[in-house]
Tab-separated table of C-alpha atoms in Angstrom:
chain	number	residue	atom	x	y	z
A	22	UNK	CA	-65.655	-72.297	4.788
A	23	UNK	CA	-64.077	-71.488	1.656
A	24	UNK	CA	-66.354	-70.499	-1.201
A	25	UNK	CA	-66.620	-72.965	-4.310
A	26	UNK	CA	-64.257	-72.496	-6.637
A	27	UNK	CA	-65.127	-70.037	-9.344
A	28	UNK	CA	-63.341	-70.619	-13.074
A	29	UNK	CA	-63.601	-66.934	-13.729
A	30	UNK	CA	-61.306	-65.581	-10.741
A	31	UNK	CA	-59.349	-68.697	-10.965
A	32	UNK	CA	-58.180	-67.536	-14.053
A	33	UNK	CA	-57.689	-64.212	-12.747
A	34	UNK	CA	-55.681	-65.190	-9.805
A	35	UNK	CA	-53.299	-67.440	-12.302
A	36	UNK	CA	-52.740	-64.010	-14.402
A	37	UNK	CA	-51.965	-62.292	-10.909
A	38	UNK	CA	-49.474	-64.744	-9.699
A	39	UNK	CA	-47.706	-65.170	-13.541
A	40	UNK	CA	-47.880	-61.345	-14.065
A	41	UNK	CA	-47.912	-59.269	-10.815
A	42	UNK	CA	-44.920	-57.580	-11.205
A	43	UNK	CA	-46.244	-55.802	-14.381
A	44	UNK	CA	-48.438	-53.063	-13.176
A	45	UNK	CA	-50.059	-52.896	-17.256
A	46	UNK	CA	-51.581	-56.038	-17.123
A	47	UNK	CA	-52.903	-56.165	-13.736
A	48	UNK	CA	-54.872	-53.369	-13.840
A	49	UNK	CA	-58.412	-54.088	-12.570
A	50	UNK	CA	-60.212	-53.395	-16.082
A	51	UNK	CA	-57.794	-56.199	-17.849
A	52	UNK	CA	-58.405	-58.236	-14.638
A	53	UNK	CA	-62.241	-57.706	-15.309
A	54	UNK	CA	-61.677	-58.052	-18.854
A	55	UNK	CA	-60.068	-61.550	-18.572
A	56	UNK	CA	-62.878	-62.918	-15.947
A	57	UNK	CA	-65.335	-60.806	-18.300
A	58	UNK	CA	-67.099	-59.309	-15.673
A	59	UNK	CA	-67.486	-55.799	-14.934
A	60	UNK	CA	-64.447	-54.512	-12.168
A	61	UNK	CA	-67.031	-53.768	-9.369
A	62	UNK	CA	-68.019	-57.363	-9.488
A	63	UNK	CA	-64.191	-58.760	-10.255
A	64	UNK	CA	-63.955	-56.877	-6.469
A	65	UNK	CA	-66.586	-58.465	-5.175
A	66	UNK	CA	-65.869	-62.152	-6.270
A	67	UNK	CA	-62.345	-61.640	-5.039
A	68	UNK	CA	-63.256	-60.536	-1.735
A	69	UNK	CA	-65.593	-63.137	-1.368
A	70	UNK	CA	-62.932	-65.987	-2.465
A	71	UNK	CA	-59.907	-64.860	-1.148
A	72	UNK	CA	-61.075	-62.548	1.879
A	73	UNK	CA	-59.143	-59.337	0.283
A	74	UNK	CA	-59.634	-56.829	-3.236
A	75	UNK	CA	-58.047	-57.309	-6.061
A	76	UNK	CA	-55.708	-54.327	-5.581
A	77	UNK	CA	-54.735	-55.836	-1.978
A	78	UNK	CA	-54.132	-59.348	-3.356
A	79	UNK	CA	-51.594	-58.348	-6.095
A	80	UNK	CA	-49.793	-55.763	-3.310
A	81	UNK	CA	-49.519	-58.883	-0.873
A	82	UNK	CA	-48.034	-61.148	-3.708
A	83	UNK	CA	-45.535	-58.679	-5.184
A	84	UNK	CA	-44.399	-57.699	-1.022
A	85	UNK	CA	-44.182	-61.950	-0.914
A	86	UNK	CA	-41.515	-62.283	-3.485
A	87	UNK	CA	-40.067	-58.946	-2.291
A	88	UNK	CA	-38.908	-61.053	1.467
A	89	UNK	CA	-37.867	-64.031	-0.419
A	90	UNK	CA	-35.636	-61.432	-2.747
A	91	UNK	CA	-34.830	-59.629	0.371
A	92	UNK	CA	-33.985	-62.651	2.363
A	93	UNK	CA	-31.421	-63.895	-0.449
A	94	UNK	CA	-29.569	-60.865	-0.331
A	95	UNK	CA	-30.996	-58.368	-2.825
A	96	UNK	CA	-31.365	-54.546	-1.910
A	97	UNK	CA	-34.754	-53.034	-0.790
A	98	UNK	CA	-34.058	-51.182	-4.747
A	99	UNK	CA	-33.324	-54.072	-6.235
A	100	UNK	CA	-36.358	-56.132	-5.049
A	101	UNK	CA	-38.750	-53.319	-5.496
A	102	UNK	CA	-37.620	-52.915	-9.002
A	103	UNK	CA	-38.007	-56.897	-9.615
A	104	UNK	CA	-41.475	-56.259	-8.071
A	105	UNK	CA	-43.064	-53.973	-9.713
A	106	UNK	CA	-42.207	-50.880	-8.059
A	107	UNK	CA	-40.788	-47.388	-9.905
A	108	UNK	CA	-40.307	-45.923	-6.601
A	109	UNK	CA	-38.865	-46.723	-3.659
A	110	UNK	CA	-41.576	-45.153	-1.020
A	111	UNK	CA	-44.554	-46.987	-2.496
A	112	UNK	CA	-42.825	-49.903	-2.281
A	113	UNK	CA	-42.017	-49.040	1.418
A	114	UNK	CA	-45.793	-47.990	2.081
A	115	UNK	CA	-47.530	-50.704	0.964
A	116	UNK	CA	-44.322	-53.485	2.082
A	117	UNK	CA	-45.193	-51.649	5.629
A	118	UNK	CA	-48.698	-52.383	4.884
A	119	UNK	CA	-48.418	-55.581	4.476
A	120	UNK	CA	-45.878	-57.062	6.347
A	121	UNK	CA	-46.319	-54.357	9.374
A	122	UNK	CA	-42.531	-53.276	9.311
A	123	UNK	CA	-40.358	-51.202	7.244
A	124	UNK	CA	-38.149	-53.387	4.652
A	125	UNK	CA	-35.096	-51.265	6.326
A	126	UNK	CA	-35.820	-52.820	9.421
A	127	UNK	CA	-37.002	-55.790	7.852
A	128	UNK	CA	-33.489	-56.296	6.897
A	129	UNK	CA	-31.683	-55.165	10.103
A	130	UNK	CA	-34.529	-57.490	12.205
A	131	UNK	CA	-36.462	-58.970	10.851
A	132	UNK	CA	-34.388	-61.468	8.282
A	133	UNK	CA	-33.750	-65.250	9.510
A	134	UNK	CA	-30.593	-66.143	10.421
């Protein structure tokens, strides 16, 4: 079952999705800061709404508009950049992490046709 909506990481989730690609602003203290709660408990009312941290959540929604940049023809630098990413091999980790492939072979495979 999914847990009852809480206002507080509602609001926090919102500022994720407008904001992830801006590392500043979506650090956990500003997170905790805007559901003005202390970050251990931001962590645990995210994991216990959405399944996953806070840190986890914003990595799977900046690797999510990474494929859809990816998948309309921008370069693994170019949609790491647009993501959030100053380097190249931490956007490879965690897009590995996430998606369980490299975005190299992402692109040579793993694209739609």
């Amino acid at each position: 079952p999914v847990p009852a909506a809480d206002e507080r990481i509602e609001r926090v989730l919102e500022h994720l999705r407008l904001h992830y690609p801006d590392r500043e602003v979506t650090r956990l203290s500003v997170l905790a800061s805007i559901a003005q709660v202390t970050p251990t408990h931001l962590s645990r009312l995210m994991r216990k709404r959405t399944g996953e941290g806070v840190v986890a959540h914003a990595r799977k929604l900046r690797i999510t508009r990474a494929v859809e940049l990816l998948n309309r023809g921008d370069t693994i630098a170019g949609a790491a950049h647009s993501v959030g990413y100053r380097h190249q091999a931490d956007f490879s980790r965690d897009f590995q992490r996430v998606m369980g492939i490299t975005p190299g072979r992402f692109l040579r495979h793993g694209r739609p046709n």
